[in-house]
Short mmCIF file of C-alpha atoms in Angstrom, two decimals:
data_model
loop_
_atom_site.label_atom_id
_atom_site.label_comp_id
_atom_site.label_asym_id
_atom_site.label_seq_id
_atom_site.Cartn_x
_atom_site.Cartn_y
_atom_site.Cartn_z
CA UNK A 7 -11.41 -34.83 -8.07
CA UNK A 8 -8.11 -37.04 -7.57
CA UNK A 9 -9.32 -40.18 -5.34
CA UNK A 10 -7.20 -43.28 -4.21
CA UNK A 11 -9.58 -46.12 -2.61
CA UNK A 12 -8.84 -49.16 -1.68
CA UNK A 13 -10.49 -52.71 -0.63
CA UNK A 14 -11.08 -54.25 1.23
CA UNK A 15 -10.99 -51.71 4.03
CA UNK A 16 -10.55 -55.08 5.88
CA UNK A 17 -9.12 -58.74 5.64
CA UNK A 18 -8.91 -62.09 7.56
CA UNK A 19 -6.42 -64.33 5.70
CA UNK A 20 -5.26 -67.71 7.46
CA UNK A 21 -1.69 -68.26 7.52
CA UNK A 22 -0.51 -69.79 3.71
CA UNK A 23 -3.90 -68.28 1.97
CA UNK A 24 -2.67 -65.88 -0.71
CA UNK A 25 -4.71 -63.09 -1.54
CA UNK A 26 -4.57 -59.60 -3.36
CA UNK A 27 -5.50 -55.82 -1.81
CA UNK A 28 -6.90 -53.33 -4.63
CA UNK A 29 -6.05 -49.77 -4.44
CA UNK A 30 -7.95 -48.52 -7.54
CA UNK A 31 -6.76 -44.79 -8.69
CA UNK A 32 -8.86 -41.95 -10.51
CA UNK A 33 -6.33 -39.19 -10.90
CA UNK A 34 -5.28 -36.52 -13.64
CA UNK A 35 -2.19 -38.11 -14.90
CA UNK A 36 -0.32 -40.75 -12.92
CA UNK A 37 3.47 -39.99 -11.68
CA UNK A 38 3.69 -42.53 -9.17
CA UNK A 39 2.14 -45.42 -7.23
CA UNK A 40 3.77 -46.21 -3.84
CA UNK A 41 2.91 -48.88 -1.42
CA UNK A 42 3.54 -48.38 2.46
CA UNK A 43 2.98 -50.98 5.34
CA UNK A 44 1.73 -49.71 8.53
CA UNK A 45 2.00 -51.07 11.93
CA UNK A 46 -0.10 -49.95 15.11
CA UNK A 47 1.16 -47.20 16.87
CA UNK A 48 3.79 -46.70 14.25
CA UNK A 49 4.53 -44.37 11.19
CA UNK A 50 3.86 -46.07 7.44
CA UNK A 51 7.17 -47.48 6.28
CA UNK A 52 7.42 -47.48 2.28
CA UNK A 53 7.25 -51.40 0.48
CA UNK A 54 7.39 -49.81 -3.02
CA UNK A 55 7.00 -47.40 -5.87
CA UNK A 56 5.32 -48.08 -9.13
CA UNK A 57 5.61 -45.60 -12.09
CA UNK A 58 3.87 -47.37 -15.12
CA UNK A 59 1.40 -49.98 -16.33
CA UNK A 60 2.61 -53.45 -16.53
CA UNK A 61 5.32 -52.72 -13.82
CA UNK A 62 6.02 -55.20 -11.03
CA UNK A 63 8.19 -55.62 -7.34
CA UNK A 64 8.62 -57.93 -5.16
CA UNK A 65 9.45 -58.22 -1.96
CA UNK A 66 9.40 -61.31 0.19
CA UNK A 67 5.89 -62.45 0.05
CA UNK A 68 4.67 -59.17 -1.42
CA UNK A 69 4.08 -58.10 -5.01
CA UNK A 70 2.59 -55.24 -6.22
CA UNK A 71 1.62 -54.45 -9.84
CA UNK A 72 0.31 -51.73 -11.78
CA UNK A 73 -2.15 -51.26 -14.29
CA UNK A 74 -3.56 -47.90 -16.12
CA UNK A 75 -6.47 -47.81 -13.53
CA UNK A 76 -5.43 -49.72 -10.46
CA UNK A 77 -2.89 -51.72 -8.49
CA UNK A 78 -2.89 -54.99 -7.03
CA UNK A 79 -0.47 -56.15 -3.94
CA UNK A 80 -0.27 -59.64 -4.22
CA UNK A 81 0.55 -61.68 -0.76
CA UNK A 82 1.61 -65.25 -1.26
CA UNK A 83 1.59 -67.40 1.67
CA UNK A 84 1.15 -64.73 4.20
CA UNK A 85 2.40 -65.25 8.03
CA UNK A 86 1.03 -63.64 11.44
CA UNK A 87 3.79 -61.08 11.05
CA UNK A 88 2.34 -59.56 7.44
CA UNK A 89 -0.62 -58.39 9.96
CA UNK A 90 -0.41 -54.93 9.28
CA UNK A 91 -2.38 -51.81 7.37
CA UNK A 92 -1.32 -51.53 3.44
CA UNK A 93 -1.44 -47.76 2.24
CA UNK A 94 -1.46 -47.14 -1.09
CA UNK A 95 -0.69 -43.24 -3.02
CA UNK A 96 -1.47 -41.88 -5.98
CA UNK A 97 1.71 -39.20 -7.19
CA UNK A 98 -0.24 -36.89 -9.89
CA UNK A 99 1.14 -34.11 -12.25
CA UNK A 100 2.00 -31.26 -10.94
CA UNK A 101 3.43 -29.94 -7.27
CA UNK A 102 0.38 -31.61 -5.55
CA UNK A 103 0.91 -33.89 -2.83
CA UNK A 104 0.46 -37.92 -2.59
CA UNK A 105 -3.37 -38.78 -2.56
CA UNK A 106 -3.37 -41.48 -0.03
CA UNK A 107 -6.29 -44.62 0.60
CA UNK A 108 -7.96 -45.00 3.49
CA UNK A 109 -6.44 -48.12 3.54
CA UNK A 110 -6.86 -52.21 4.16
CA UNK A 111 -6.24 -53.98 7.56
CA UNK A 112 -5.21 -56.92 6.91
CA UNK A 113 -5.11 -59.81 9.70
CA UNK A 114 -3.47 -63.07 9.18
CA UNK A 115 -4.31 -66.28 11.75
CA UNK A 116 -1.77 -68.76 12.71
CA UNK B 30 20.61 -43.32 10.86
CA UNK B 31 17.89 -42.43 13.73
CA UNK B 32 15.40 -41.97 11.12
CA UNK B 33 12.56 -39.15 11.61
CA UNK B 34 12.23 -38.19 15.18
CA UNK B 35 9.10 -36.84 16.53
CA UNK B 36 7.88 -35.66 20.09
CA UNK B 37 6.05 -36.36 22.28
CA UNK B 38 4.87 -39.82 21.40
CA UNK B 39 1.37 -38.96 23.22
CA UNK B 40 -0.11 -35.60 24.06
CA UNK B 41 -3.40 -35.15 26.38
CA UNK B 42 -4.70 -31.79 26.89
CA UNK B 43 -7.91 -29.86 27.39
CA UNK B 44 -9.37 -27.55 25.14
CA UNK B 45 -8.11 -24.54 24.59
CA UNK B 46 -4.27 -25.01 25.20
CA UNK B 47 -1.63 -24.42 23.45
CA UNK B 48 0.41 -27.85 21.95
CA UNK B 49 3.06 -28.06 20.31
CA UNK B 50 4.79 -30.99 18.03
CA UNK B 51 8.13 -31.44 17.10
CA UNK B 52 9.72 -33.30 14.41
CA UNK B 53 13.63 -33.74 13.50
CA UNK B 54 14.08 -35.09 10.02
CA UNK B 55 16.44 -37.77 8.28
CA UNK B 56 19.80 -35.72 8.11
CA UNK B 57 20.43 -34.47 4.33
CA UNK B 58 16.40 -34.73 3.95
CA UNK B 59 15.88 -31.22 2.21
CA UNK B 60 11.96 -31.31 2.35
CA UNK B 61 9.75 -32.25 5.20
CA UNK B 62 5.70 -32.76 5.38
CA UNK B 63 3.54 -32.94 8.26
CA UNK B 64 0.13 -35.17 8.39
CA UNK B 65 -2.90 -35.65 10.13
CA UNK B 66 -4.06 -39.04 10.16
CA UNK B 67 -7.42 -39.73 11.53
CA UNK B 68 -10.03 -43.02 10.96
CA UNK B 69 -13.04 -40.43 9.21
CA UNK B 70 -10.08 -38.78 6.82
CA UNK B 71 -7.21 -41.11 6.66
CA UNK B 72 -3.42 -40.08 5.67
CA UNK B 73 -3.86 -36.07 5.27
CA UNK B 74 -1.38 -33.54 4.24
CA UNK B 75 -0.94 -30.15 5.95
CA UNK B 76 1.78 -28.60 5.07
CA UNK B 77 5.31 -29.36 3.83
CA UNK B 78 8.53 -27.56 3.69
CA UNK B 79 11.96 -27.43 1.20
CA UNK B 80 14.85 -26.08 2.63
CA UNK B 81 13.31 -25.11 5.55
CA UNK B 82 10.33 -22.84 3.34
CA UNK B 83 7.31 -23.51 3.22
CA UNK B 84 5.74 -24.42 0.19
CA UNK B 85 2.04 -25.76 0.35
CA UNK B 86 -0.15 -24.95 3.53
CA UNK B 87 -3.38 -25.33 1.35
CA UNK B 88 -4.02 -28.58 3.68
CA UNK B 89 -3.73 -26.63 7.28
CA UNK B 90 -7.22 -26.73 8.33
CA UNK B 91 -7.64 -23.55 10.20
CA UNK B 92 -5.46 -20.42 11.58
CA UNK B 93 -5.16 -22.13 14.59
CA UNK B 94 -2.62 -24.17 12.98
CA UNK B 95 0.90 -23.06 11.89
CA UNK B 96 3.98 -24.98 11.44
CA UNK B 97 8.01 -23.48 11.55
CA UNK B 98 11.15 -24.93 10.16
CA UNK B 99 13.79 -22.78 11.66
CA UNK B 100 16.81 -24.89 10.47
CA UNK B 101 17.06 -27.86 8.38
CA UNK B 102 17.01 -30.36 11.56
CA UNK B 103 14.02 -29.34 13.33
CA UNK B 104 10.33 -28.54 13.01
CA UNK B 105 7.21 -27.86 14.78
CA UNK B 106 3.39 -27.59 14.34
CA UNK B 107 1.37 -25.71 16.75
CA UNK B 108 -2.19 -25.62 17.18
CA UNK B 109 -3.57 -22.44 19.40
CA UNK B 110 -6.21 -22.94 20.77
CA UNK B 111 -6.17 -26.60 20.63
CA UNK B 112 -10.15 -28.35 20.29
CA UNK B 113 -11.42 -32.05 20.69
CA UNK B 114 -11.97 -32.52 16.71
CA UNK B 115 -7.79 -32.19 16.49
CA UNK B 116 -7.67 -34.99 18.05
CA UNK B 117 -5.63 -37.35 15.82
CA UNK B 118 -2.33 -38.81 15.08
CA UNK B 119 0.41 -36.38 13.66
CA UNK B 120 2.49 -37.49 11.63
CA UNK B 121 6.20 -35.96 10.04
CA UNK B 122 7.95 -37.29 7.01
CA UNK B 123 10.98 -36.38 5.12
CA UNK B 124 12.47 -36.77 1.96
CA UNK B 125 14.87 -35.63 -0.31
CA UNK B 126 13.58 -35.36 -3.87
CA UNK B 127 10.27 -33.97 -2.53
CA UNK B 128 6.84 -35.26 -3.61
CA UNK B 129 8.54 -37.18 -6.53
CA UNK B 130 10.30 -39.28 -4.14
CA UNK B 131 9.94 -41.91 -1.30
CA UNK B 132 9.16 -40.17 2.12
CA UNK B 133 10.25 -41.53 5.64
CA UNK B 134 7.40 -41.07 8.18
CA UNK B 135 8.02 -40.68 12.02
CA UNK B 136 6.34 -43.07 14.78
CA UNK B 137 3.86 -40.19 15.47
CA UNK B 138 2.51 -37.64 17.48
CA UNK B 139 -0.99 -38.85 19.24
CA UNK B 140 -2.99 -36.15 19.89
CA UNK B 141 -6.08 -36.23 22.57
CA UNK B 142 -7.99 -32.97 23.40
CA UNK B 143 -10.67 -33.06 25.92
#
């Protein structure tokens, strides 16, 4: 069975401590690897889309990288507004749908 | 652009009414998915459309359920008769290229059935 999970399913960062969120992927045949942010009460807005090991993006304080069996996004320095949930999908072969995590809440103090 | 529209924001009802969502996608959007998203389940798919057809309903959970596209610019999902375990956040997204490519979500639809 195609599964997408991700940890922590929580984290407490203080403002300026860097840390990484996991999304680790067992799936039949990788298309696609996309990162969303996701704020409360609001719909998950896409960060980015990774299609093969050893790929990286940026954005801001936010990387995300890709390896054959999971993905890392990377948050350097973070600030009160990076509080958010990060999704993470797996695209597979075939017409299926995106396999989505559960994904991580992360909080970050001032 | 407005991005993906959906209404009503928040929908209380009691069980065994009718509700109804509705979702207007990106303009020039040819495919459009609705999603459940609940804290048990997470980010679920239910059904998505291209070109206004449907093409996968495998993830509508029950007949009660059934979702229209009757033009490229508007959508809905109904649930007859509504129960408490639909209770949820509904989601709408739309994209162009399909499932290969990067979908827009909504703000939501959140769904309480008493």
């Amino acid at each position: 069975e195609d599964q997408v999970t991700q940890s922590p399913e929580a984290l407490r960062l203080q403002e300026g401590e860097s840390s990484s969120l996991n999304c680790s992927y067992t799936v039949s045949g990788l298309r696609g690897l996309f990162w969303y942010r996701q704020d409360p009460g609001k719909g998950p807005e896409f960060l980015f889309t990774l299609y093969s090991a050893g790929e990286e993006k940026e954005k801001e304080r936010l990387k995300a990288t890709l390896t054959k069996k999971e993905s890392f996004l990377h948050i350097t320095a973070p600030k009160p507004e990076d509080s958010a949930t990060y999704l993470c999908a797996a695209r597979i072969l075939g017409n299926t749908p995106l396999v989505f995590g559960k994904g991580t809440r992360l909080s970050v103090i001032a | 652009d407005a991005g993906v529209i959906q209404s009503p924001r928040h929908e209380v009802t009691e069980m065994g009414q009718e509700v109804t969502l509705r979702c207007k996608p990106i303009s020039g959007h040819d495919y459009l998915f609705w999603y459940r998203q609940t804290m048990m389940r997470g980010l679920e798919l239910l059904i998505y459309f291209n070109n206004n057809v449907p093409i996968d309903d495998s993830g509508m959970p029950e007949d009660r359920f059934s979702a229209k596209m009757p033009n490229a610019s508007f959508s809905t999902l109904k649930i007859q008769p509504s129960e408490p375990r639909d209770s949820a956040v509904y989601f709408c997204a739309s994209s162009t290229l399909g499932l290969e490519d990067t979908q827009y979500f909504g703000p939501g639809t959140r769904l309480t059935v008493l």
